[in-house]
XYZ file of C-alpha atoms in Angstrom:
732
model
C 0.000 0.000 0.000
C 1.486 3.122 -1.023
C 1.528 6.349 1.016
C 1.914 9.820 -0.308
C 3.649 12.589 1.708
C 3.548 16.177 0.561
C 6.428 18.646 0.693
C 4.726 20.482 3.474
C 4.695 17.449 5.664
C 8.429 16.907 5.088
C 9.364 20.350 6.214
C 7.307 20.045 9.356
C 9.039 16.787 10.205
C 12.440 18.376 9.732
C 11.609 21.242 12.020
C 10.340 18.818 14.640
C 13.601 16.933 14.546
C 15.550 20.121 14.952
C 13.540 21.137 17.969
C 14.208 17.795 19.649
C 17.969 18.250 19.344
C 20.012 19.691 22.316
C 21.152 23.210 21.662
C 24.362 24.717 22.885
C 24.155 28.104 24.585
C 26.715 30.500 23.075
C 27.344 33.434 25.374
C 29.887 35.073 23.027
C 29.631 35.781 19.356
C 31.678 33.406 17.353
C 34.718 34.845 15.736
C 34.270 35.645 12.109
C 36.783 34.480 9.684
C 39.034 37.362 8.537
C 37.991 38.798 5.266
C 40.469 38.831 2.514
C 41.373 42.438 1.518
C 41.412 43.506 -2.063
C 44.776 44.275 -3.435
C 45.310 48.115 -3.636
C 46.573 49.604 -6.831
C 49.340 52.143 -6.136
C 49.745 55.050 -8.528
C 52.876 57.228 -8.832
C 51.918 60.885 -7.960
C 53.886 63.237 -10.211
C 55.591 66.333 -8.796
C 53.993 69.774 -9.390
C 54.632 71.311 -12.737
C 56.700 74.043 -11.156
C 59.127 71.381 -9.848
C 59.384 69.520 -13.154
C 60.181 72.517 -15.324
C 63.579 72.322 -16.973
C 65.974 75.127 -16.202
C 66.543 75.859 -19.891
C 62.880 76.163 -20.809
C 61.501 79.030 -22.894
C 60.021 81.230 -20.178
C 58.446 83.568 -22.716
C 56.166 80.725 -23.826
C 55.218 79.811 -20.253
C 54.371 83.398 -19.217
C 53.818 85.341 -22.439
C 51.761 88.263 -21.135
C 50.634 90.057 -17.977
C 48.468 87.847 -15.763
C 47.778 87.083 -12.127
C 50.218 84.946 -10.186
C 49.869 81.164 -10.624
C 51.998 79.029 -8.310
C 51.802 75.931 -10.504
C 53.929 77.453 -13.281
C 56.331 79.669 -11.320
C 59.443 77.697 -10.264
C 60.383 80.147 -7.530
C 60.143 79.556 -3.746
C 58.084 82.670 -3.102
C 56.391 83.584 0.164
C 54.021 86.432 0.931
C 51.950 87.545 3.905
C 52.228 87.555 7.660
C 51.504 84.821 10.155
C 51.877 85.438 13.860
C 54.712 83.362 15.323
C 55.356 81.619 12.067
C 56.954 81.862 8.674
C 55.153 83.663 5.846
C 52.794 81.392 3.896
C 54.042 79.668 0.786
C 53.018 80.417 -2.746
C 50.251 77.807 -3.080
C 46.754 79.252 -2.592
C 48.322 82.542 -1.491
C 45.931 85.392 -2.221
C 48.505 88.017 -1.298
C 50.705 86.969 -4.213
C 47.705 87.040 -6.518
C 46.759 90.577 -5.461
C 50.023 92.345 -6.114
C 51.120 93.029 -9.715
C 54.034 91.031 -11.060
C 56.515 91.661 -13.826
C 57.128 88.061 -14.891
C 56.193 89.067 -18.433
C 58.978 91.673 -18.566
C 62.036 89.493 -17.992
C 65.212 89.997 -20.064
C 64.126 87.132 -22.316
C 60.819 88.869 -23.044
C 62.531 92.173 -23.704
C 65.035 90.505 -26.009
C 62.196 89.086 -28.094
C 60.416 92.441 -28.157
C 63.574 94.220 -29.233
C 64.219 91.637 -31.927
C 60.759 92.201 -33.361
C 60.948 96.007 -33.123
C 64.503 96.354 -34.395
C 63.574 96.327 -38.111
C 61.295 99.295 -37.510
C 63.952 101.401 -35.708
C 66.144 103.974 -37.410
C 69.800 104.643 -36.539
C 70.530 107.122 -33.757
C 71.026 110.569 -35.297
C 74.582 111.770 -35.608
C 75.485 114.719 -33.413
C 73.383 113.576 -30.454
C 75.954 111.373 -28.764
C 75.874 113.163 -25.385
C 73.169 114.548 -23.124
C 74.534 118.068 -23.587
C 74.087 117.860 -27.361
C 70.578 116.476 -26.938
C 69.650 119.366 -24.648
C 71.148 121.827 -27.126
C 69.064 120.571 -30.055
C 65.970 119.571 -28.041
C 65.665 122.029 -25.130
C 62.084 121.062 -24.277
C 61.802 117.935 -22.137
C 58.454 116.164 -21.739
C 57.953 113.615 -18.963
C 55.001 111.245 -18.703
C 54.421 107.911 -16.998
C 52.748 104.618 -17.801
C 51.533 102.206 -15.140
C 51.240 98.414 -15.405
C 48.522 96.642 -13.419
C 47.815 92.915 -13.100
C 44.092 93.534 -12.953
C 41.107 93.647 -15.321
C 41.501 97.433 -15.772
C 44.677 98.900 -17.243
C 43.650 102.554 -16.750
C 45.444 104.696 -14.191
C 44.499 108.327 -13.523
C 48.146 109.280 -13.004
C 49.128 108.284 -16.520
C 47.390 111.351 -17.975
C 49.760 113.777 -16.183
C 52.343 115.430 -18.453
C 55.338 117.424 -17.196
C 57.102 119.861 -19.529
C 60.517 121.243 -18.558
C 62.676 123.791 -20.338
C 65.631 125.925 -19.363
C 64.742 129.587 -19.372
C 68.115 130.497 -20.865
C 67.271 128.435 -23.967
C 64.320 130.723 -24.745
C 66.710 133.668 -25.386
C 64.594 136.335 -23.714
C 65.605 139.904 -23.055
C 65.190 141.462 -19.627
C 61.625 142.677 -20.215
C 60.418 139.375 -21.652
C 62.158 137.347 -18.953
C 60.747 139.524 -16.185
C 57.218 139.317 -17.575
C 57.432 135.560 -18.113
C 58.568 135.022 -14.529
C 55.589 136.997 -13.292
C 53.271 134.884 -15.440
C 54.613 131.472 -14.410
C 54.976 132.271 -10.694
C 56.523 129.485 -8.617
C 56.832 127.139 -11.586
C 60.325 128.530 -12.204
C 63.290 127.266 -10.178
C 65.984 129.930 -10.039
C 68.597 127.485 -8.722
C 68.413 125.228 -11.805
C 67.024 127.810 -14.290
C 64.274 125.335 -15.222
C 60.651 126.205 -15.976
C 58.284 123.328 -15.145
C 54.708 123.104 -16.443
C 52.543 120.238 -15.155
C 49.186 119.590 -16.860
C 46.563 117.173 -15.579
C 43.223 118.870 -16.223
C 42.441 116.944 -19.425
C 41.271 113.302 -19.344
C 43.780 112.019 -21.925
C 47.557 112.176 -21.986
C 47.656 113.499 -25.552
C 45.345 116.352 -24.596
C 47.552 117.293 -21.634
C 50.618 117.075 -23.889
C 49.088 119.530 -26.358
C 47.895 121.761 -23.525
C 51.390 121.944 -21.999
C 52.857 123.046 -25.328
C 50.044 125.549 -25.732
C 50.799 127.067 -22.313
C 54.503 127.359 -23.100
C 53.738 128.989 -26.455
C 51.209 131.369 -24.911
C 53.438 132.609 -22.077
C 56.419 132.925 -24.455
C 54.612 135.193 -26.920
C 52.803 137.072 -24.147
C 56.110 137.874 -22.459
C 57.346 139.676 -25.582
C 54.349 142.008 -25.646
C 54.909 145.553 -24.400
C 51.986 147.466 -22.973
C 51.544 151.150 -23.928
C 51.987 152.361 -20.347
C 55.416 150.724 -20.110
C 56.854 153.348 -22.443
C 56.091 156.037 -19.843
C 58.164 154.374 -17.108
C 61.160 156.416 -16.030
C 64.390 155.085 -14.603
C 63.250 155.858 -11.064
C 60.054 153.836 -11.609
C 61.870 150.602 -12.403
C 61.309 147.677 -10.072
C 65.058 147.179 -9.780
C 68.204 148.776 -11.134
C 68.672 148.103 -14.862
C 72.029 148.575 -16.526
C 70.617 148.668 -20.046
C 69.752 152.212 -21.196
C 70.787 153.656 -17.835
C 72.847 156.758 -17.244
C 75.676 154.635 -15.844
C 75.852 152.602 -19.041
C 76.010 155.747 -21.173
C 78.767 157.191 -18.959
C 80.802 153.984 -19.105
C 80.485 153.703 -22.898
C 81.430 157.360 -23.353
C 84.418 156.975 -21.055
C 85.723 153.943 -22.977
C 85.355 155.901 -26.213
C 87.383 158.782 -24.812
C 90.057 156.377 -23.599
C 90.248 154.803 -27.061
C 90.602 158.203 -28.703
C 93.306 159.219 -26.212
C 95.305 156.039 -26.861
C 94.691 155.939 -30.622
C 98.189 157.099 -31.653
C 100.114 155.245 -28.960
C 102.077 152.230 -30.169
C 102.636 150.645 -26.780
C 99.739 148.500 -25.565
C 98.675 149.668 -22.102
C 94.920 148.976 -22.181
C 94.382 145.982 -24.518
C 90.613 145.857 -24.114
C 90.397 149.512 -25.240
C 93.159 149.706 -27.850
C 92.065 146.512 -29.629
C 88.676 147.958 -30.503
C 88.180 148.435 -34.266
C 88.490 151.992 -35.616
C 84.794 152.207 -36.484
C 83.543 150.524 -33.302
C 79.972 151.063 -32.120
C 78.332 151.212 -28.718
C 77.502 147.505 -28.942
C 81.210 146.719 -29.386
C 81.982 148.624 -26.188
C 79.184 146.873 -24.298
C 80.592 143.523 -25.387
C 83.983 144.170 -23.762
C 84.510 141.749 -20.868
C 85.701 144.487 -18.491
C 82.580 146.569 -19.190
C 80.357 143.546 -18.561
C 82.087 142.851 -15.245
C 81.654 146.470 -14.201
C 77.939 146.421 -15.144
C 77.391 143.210 -13.184
C 79.103 144.648 -10.101
C 77.041 147.857 -10.196
C 73.771 145.930 -10.554
C 74.701 143.611 -7.694
C 75.291 146.524 -5.306
C 72.012 148.229 -6.205
C 69.790 145.156 -6.353
C 71.271 142.822 -3.721
C 72.599 145.330 -1.238
C 75.942 146.456 0.033
C 78.323 143.859 1.409
C 82.056 143.309 1.588
C 81.870 140.860 -1.296
C 79.875 143.198 -3.538
C 82.212 146.122 -2.862
C 85.228 143.903 -3.498
C 83.736 142.838 -6.804
C 82.980 146.471 -7.671
C 86.519 147.576 -6.824
C 88.090 144.842 -8.931
C 85.848 145.604 -11.905
C 86.742 149.324 -11.750
C 90.457 148.550 -11.534
C 90.175 146.095 -14.428
C 88.264 148.616 -16.544
C 90.824 151.353 -15.834
C 93.775 149.060 -16.432
C 94.947 149.157 -12.823
C 96.298 146.361 -10.676
C 93.880 145.575 -7.865
C 95.167 144.759 -4.406
C 93.726 143.393 -1.192
C 90.645 144.816 0.532
C 91.220 146.775 3.705
C 87.933 147.061 5.608
C 88.150 149.725 8.314
C 85.240 150.892 10.473
C 82.606 149.533 8.135
C 84.169 151.061 4.978
C 85.894 149.439 2.042
C 88.994 151.212 0.788
C 89.810 150.238 -2.781
C 93.521 150.670 -3.349
C 94.724 150.364 -6.937
C 98.264 150.605 -8.231
C 99.276 151.563 -11.789
C 100.845 148.723 -13.717
C 103.895 150.672 -14.807
C 105.399 154.146 -14.575
C 104.865 156.222 -17.719
C 106.875 159.429 -17.522
C 105.236 161.172 -20.462
C 102.826 164.043 -19.660
C 100.110 162.461 -21.789
C 100.227 159.236 -19.800
C 100.222 161.159 -16.528
C 97.155 163.103 -17.625
C 95.417 159.883 -18.614
C 96.296 158.352 -15.243
C 94.763 161.270 -13.332
C 91.629 161.152 -15.477
C 91.228 157.417 -14.912
C 91.712 157.634 -11.156
C 89.303 160.575 -10.901
C 86.675 158.732 -12.911
C 87.095 155.659 -10.746
C 86.562 157.680 -7.582
C 83.457 159.296 -9.080
C 82.031 155.898 -9.958
C 82.916 154.536 -6.544
C 81.412 157.374 -4.495
C 78.721 159.092 -6.567
C 76.760 156.301 -8.236
C 75.441 154.475 -5.138
C 74.373 157.739 -3.492
C 72.756 159.138 -6.617
C 70.782 155.967 -7.191
C 69.708 155.922 -3.560
C 68.490 159.529 -3.828
C 66.481 158.657 -6.922
C 64.815 155.835 -5.023
C 63.860 158.193 -2.206
C 62.419 160.759 -4.611
C 60.541 158.146 -6.594
C 56.742 158.423 -6.250
C 56.551 154.642 -6.412
C 57.593 154.455 -2.758
C 54.374 156.217 -1.793
C 52.105 153.634 -3.429
C 51.193 151.042 -0.755
C 49.761 148.492 -3.196
C 53.106 147.734 -4.833
C 54.298 145.563 -1.961
C 56.078 142.990 -4.114
C 57.891 145.656 -6.143
C 58.756 147.732 -3.093
C 60.418 144.784 -1.385
C 62.845 144.267 -4.266
C 64.951 147.375 -3.650
C 67.530 147.157 -0.911
C 66.679 149.173 2.172
C 68.864 151.970 3.441
C 70.853 150.851 6.467
C 72.253 153.128 9.162
C 75.488 151.982 10.794
C 75.855 153.183 14.381
C 78.498 152.630 17.030
C 75.822 152.345 19.699
C 76.758 150.099 22.606
C 74.421 148.882 25.307
C 76.953 149.896 27.966
C 76.721 153.533 26.855
C 72.934 153.712 27.256
C 70.829 153.659 30.437
C 69.042 150.525 31.521
C 65.588 150.050 30.014
C 62.806 150.193 32.593
C 59.205 149.205 31.955
C 56.238 147.862 33.872
C 56.269 144.044 33.742
C 52.638 143.815 34.863
C 51.261 145.488 31.775
C 53.793 144.237 29.234
C 53.767 147.564 27.391
C 56.960 149.475 26.623
C 57.487 152.967 25.269
C 58.798 156.281 26.472
C 60.479 157.501 23.280
C 61.825 161.040 23.837
C 59.428 163.466 22.200
C 56.687 160.833 21.849
C 55.626 159.998 25.419
C 52.264 158.503 24.418
C 53.738 155.699 22.294
C 53.449 152.214 23.776
C 54.604 148.914 22.271
C 53.181 145.501 23.113
C 55.187 142.911 21.145
C 57.505 142.260 18.200
C 57.398 139.432 15.679
C 59.646 138.107 12.905
C 57.781 137.780 9.604
C 59.297 135.795 6.701
C 56.188 135.437 4.509
C 56.849 138.149 1.901
C 58.374 136.927 -1.373
C 59.364 139.551 -3.910
C 60.060 139.255 -7.602
C 63.127 137.177 -8.405
C 62.577 134.592 -5.692
C 63.908 136.745 -2.843
C 62.463 136.363 0.625
C 62.059 139.759 2.294
C 62.109 139.433 6.085
C 60.308 141.974 8.269
C 60.207 142.797 11.954
C 56.630 143.729 12.967
C 56.033 145.780 16.109
C 52.538 146.285 17.530
C 51.719 149.419 19.500
C 49.558 152.498 19.968
C 50.189 156.253 19.608
C 48.216 159.127 21.099
C 49.616 162.247 19.481
C 48.285 165.058 17.319
C 51.211 164.783 14.881
C 51.403 160.969 14.810
C 51.223 160.873 11.009
C 54.290 163.090 10.569
C 56.610 161.277 12.989
C 59.543 159.182 11.766
C 60.657 156.043 13.560
C 63.657 153.750 13.186
C 64.208 150.143 14.193
C 67.404 149.061 15.908
C 67.692 145.302 15.327
C 70.067 143.630 17.769
C 71.692 140.381 16.615
C 73.611 138.090 18.911
C 76.247 137.636 16.203
C 76.833 141.392 15.680
C 78.303 143.895 18.146
C 76.232 146.823 16.820
C 72.577 147.052 15.794
C 71.274 147.097 12.229
C 69.180 150.275 11.912
C 66.494 150.811 9.257
C 63.612 153.234 8.927
C 60.234 151.877 9.938
C 57.027 151.975 7.922
C 53.832 152.129 9.966
C 50.307 151.122 9.077
C 47.278 152.097 11.137
C 45.050 149.083 11.743
C 41.897 151.125 12.301
C 39.830 152.528 9.458
C 38.538 156.082 10.081
C 35.313 155.170 8.288
C 34.342 152.902 11.170
C 33.610 155.802 13.529
C 34.117 158.890 11.402
C 37.248 161.013 11.424
C 38.019 161.725 15.077
C 40.036 164.769 16.230
C 43.830 164.200 16.307
C 45.144 163.125 19.688
C 41.770 162.041 21.052
C 42.311 158.265 20.969
C 45.182 155.846 21.223
C 45.568 154.728 17.597
C 46.792 151.153 16.931
C 49.706 150.773 14.499
C 51.884 148.065 12.973
C 55.507 149.190 12.619
C 57.189 147.238 9.796
C 60.991 147.155 9.677
C 62.493 145.527 6.541
C 65.618 143.448 7.085
C 68.358 143.992 4.453
C 68.986 141.033 2.151
C 72.676 140.910 3.033
C 71.681 140.510 6.698
C 68.690 138.151 6.430
C 70.558 135.673 4.205
C 73.479 134.812 6.543
C 71.488 135.525 9.728
C 68.126 134.053 8.757
C 67.157 133.310 12.356
C 66.404 137.004 12.873
C 67.420 139.465 15.581
C 67.143 138.649 19.256
C 65.668 142.038 20.219
C 64.396 145.149 18.489
C 64.067 148.750 19.674
C 61.957 151.555 18.205
C 63.622 154.984 18.336
C 63.041 158.463 16.925
C 66.660 158.891 15.740
C 68.752 156.202 14.015
C 71.580 156.111 16.564
C 69.699 157.138 19.709
C 69.888 155.094 22.891
C 67.066 152.541 22.845
C 64.270 153.439 25.302
C 62.631 150.041 24.757
C 63.654 146.499 23.908
C 61.220 143.877 22.670
C 62.152 140.223 22.344
C 61.026 138.740 19.038
C 58.619 135.839 19.009
C 60.152 133.355 16.601
C 58.791 129.902 15.891
C 60.804 127.235 14.022
C 59.227 126.800 10.595
C 60.612 123.300 10.041
C 57.667 121.699 11.835
C 54.572 121.192 9.665
C 51.791 123.691 10.180
C 48.794 122.605 12.188
C 45.132 123.383 11.555
C 43.227 126.379 12.931
C 44.181 128.615 15.858
C 41.387 130.526 17.631
C 42.148 133.975 19.109
C 39.940 135.584 21.768
C 40.208 139.233 22.845
C 40.671 140.334 26.466
C 38.268 138.654 28.917
C 36.858 140.963 31.611
C 34.156 138.978 33.470
C 33.865 139.310 37.249
C 30.839 136.980 37.183
C 31.069 133.187 36.932
C 30.790 132.090 33.288
C 32.664 128.803 33.740
C 29.797 126.565 32.555
C 29.237 128.558 29.380
C 32.991 128.815 28.765
C 33.405 125.020 28.989
C 30.519 124.563 26.567
C 32.056 127.071 24.163
C 35.544 125.512 24.377
C 34.310 121.979 23.742
C 32.311 123.203 20.763
C 35.416 124.889 19.318
C 37.423 121.667 19.588
C 34.583 119.623 18.073
C 34.487 121.961 15.087
C 38.225 121.558 14.483
C 40.116 124.106 16.579
C 43.721 123.098 17.217
C 44.654 125.866 19.680
C 42.634 128.487 21.584
C 44.475 131.589 22.845
C 42.910 133.991 25.387
C 43.873 137.466 26.592
C 42.711 138.148 30.148
C 42.009 141.397 31.994
C 40.187 139.842 34.962
C 37.987 136.744 35.329
C 36.152 134.920 38.114
C 38.286 132.434 40.137
C 36.284 129.502 38.730
C 36.896 130.721 35.193
C 40.590 131.032 35.976
C 40.563 127.445 37.268
C 38.864 126.253 34.078
C 41.467 127.985 31.908
C 44.316 126.472 33.902
C 42.769 123.012 33.563
C 42.431 123.335 29.792
C 45.956 124.711 29.523
C 47.252 121.565 31.202
C 45.206 118.957 29.351
C 44.171 120.644 26.091
C 45.685 123.132 23.637
C 44.565 126.274 25.475
C 46.872 129.193 26.246
C 46.229 132.557 27.875
C 48.149 135.705 28.734
C 47.433 138.573 31.129
C 47.085 142.008 29.552
C 46.486 145.578 30.699
C 45.631 148.853 29.003
C 48.529 150.975 27.699
C 49.425 154.378 29.074
C 49.685 155.862 32.543
C 46.350 157.655 32.270
C 44.461 154.399 31.753
C 42.954 152.968 34.978
C 44.203 149.514 35.959
C 41.886 148.929 38.917
C 39.311 146.377 37.646
C 36.212 148.410 38.498
C 37.632 151.651 37.091
C 38.944 149.915 33.992
C 35.545 148.367 33.341
C 33.855 151.732 33.765
C 36.444 153.397 31.524
C 35.922 150.898 28.695
C 32.140 151.161 29.041
C 32.263 154.942 28.668
C 34.859 154.862 25.836
C 33.477 152.342 23.371
C 35.523 153.488 20.367
C 38.755 153.472 22.382
C 37.936 149.951 23.587
C 37.458 148.739 20.024
C 40.750 150.305 18.969
C 42.538 148.574 21.847
C 41.064 145.192 20.852
C 42.871 145.250 17.501
C 46.332 145.142 19.105
C 45.961 141.777 20.936
C 44.107 140.361 17.942
C 47.096 141.137 15.690
C 49.498 139.923 18.368
C 47.707 136.572 18.446
C 47.713 136.460 14.652
C 51.487 136.968 14.367
C 52.059 134.418 17.139
C 50.214 131.621 15.369
C 50.464 132.267 11.624
C 53.944 130.600 11.460
C 52.577 127.447 13.128
C 48.997 127.201 11.820
C 47.327 127.269 8.427
C 44.489 129.578 9.540
C 43.808 131.964 12.428
C 40.205 132.518 13.557
C 39.273 135.708 15.465
C 36.093 135.243 17.534
C 34.584 136.108 20.901
C 33.256 133.639 23.475
C 29.666 134.347 22.375
C 30.430 133.582 18.711
C 30.602 130.219 16.936
C 31.115 129.517 13.227
C 28.766 126.668 12.265
C 29.213 125.080 8.796
C 25.893 124.351 7.123
C 26.896 121.299 5.053
C 30.055 120.092 6.803
C 30.970 118.702 10.193
C 34.188 120.664 10.797
C 35.850 123.869 9.667
C 38.598 121.907 7.940
C 36.085 120.068 5.761
C 34.511 123.407 4.869
C 37.871 124.941 3.933
C 38.900 121.883 1.921
C 35.641 122.086 -0.008
C 36.163 125.789 -0.727
C 39.768 125.269 -1.838
C 38.848 122.342 -4.096
C 36.108 124.447 -5.692
C 38.340 127.518 -6.098
C 41.992 126.368 -6.131
C 43.373 129.913 -6.456
C 41.340 131.303 -3.584
C 44.140 131.196 -0.999
C 46.517 132.962 -3.386
C 43.929 135.647 -4.192
C 42.325 136.519 -0.853
C 44.034 137.278 2.440
C 41.068 136.437 4.685
C 37.593 134.906 4.717
C 34.511 136.593 6.195
C 31.515 134.768 7.654
C 27.978 136.269 7.850
C 26.551 136.421 11.359
C 23.093 135.790 12.801
C 22.053 136.769 16.350
C 20.529 134.192 18.725
C 19.406 135.723 22.025
C 18.732 133.894 25.274
C 15.388 135.677 25.703
C 13.160 137.300 23.086
C 10.839 140.118 24.105
C 7.355 139.590 22.721
C 5.107 142.490 21.767
C 1.418 142.747 22.670
C 0.344 141.761 19.181
C 2.453 138.655 19.358
C 0.967 137.718 22.752
C -2.537 138.075 21.364
C -1.674 135.893 18.380
C -0.210 133.205 20.642
C -3.303 133.207 22.841
C -5.540 132.896 19.790
C -3.487 129.955 18.561
C -3.820 128.255 21.959
C -7.571 128.760 21.918
């Protein structure tokens, strides 16, 4: 009998058998057999391209043009950047190296290829231009421009449009009139030391436009300098800005004298004066002017008149006279401030004609030596040009007249003055003259590049004949035993139109006494005198002695200095003063300078605090003159009752503060403690001034000062009845 079993029954039987078996309890996982790792394929990593480059490769093909730095193709161990306590980073992934421009496309190999390509297009160097001197002779105009290379997307640079044109003024072959006019047109673009005129153009957007504009400017000023205005023909010799040898009386006298000497020696066979006897028979005035001895004499005369008297100029003058007269010049013998020119005749000529000629020559030499400087000086004094105050630059060119005195301090009485007030005076004949301070001013530049130094004295005069008085300045130098004495020019710093013309002698009138320093003194002794005295006679004993305030000009100038007139406040204004001071410093004040009559003790404490920790300075001041009250209450009453005298007095400390700070600051601001200059569109005064200067670049060279409109803001406003009614209606 057959039996049939399905697959399902078989599986159930197998599972039953498995369940009946004894199982082993495994507390730990059995260890797996180690898997067999796949064999890794190792590849050879090549070195970077920069390490595999051959040393003899063609670098021009690797780096053909300007591009940013790539470390993979530059075989140089470069580093760039900064890492604290570590070496600079390497070249790989170094952004600093990628930022800066490189010149790897301008190596000698690149340049050699460029030159090889450009050589067929070049012409040979012109003959006759082998040296720089020959190039300057044939091409006197030099043009300088610049190109800039950038490793960046943009190759434009604003500086590349600037063009500089340089030319020697002597190459333009100008006469005196044209040269003088051209120098006035170009201003400070001419350097007298190198004789080079420099024109820089940058106003046009393109370099070619600036190049054409520079040549246009040179052409314009050249042709303009040759023009002669109709009024120039009316100028007399005494109206000239400086002494001119051409067409002068001295030139005519010298030419006539040489002609007479040539006629006197015409029949003489022996050569005694070669420069005269070798002239052609039909010589002209131009032939005489071309003689070397005549040129030397003309140069010496012009130097004395234009640059001032000195031992060197007189020595040069003496030698030129002796050379012109055919004499043998000897040593100088300076005695008591004079120069004695001693000349000896070359040989002894016993003939009467030679003796006569000798006497004529010596007499003419003495006339030239003594008469010409005095006559020219007298013409300068008589010239009406000296009475025109607007010609400051021309007036400063002529040398000032100097008085030489044997005044010694031991021969004069001791100077006494009141230290409390700071005023000095007491000039005999002018008792109501009082001086406050003296300053050394080196700002005036005259034509020709000369720097005219001045000593400025500030004071007041109360006299009916103040306008007719003459004053002289005795300038005492530490290096000189005697003072340098010059006549003083005075300028009243009060306009009569402000209060009408007052009777003479009614008020103390403020003046600035200006004493010009001779060129031959200011050049070797440019530090200025130590003291200065104002006297009524050149060689009088000094009744006063003012120390000069001198500031070293080597330090760069600072910003704005604020000057405040004399404070006279018995009440406590310390809170308002602190507010005002802080506002001045916020607006850009560098220094604030006060003059003080009398202030409250708290105000004095505030000023001392700011003087210690901020740039604040102050100085005590009193009224000048013995008849002025110095007791605080009386002084306050006096100034209240004499308003116009008070306003005149205020100008003296204002100018004193100005001369103190103008050598050290760019601007000086004159305000009171109830005044504040508030810019409308700027945060500080300096931003305002920079904006004005950028808008009008020539403003500072055209105007001497800037004025600001004022608006009054009162603490309390009085309201009228109508206004009160309107306010009440608005409230209702």
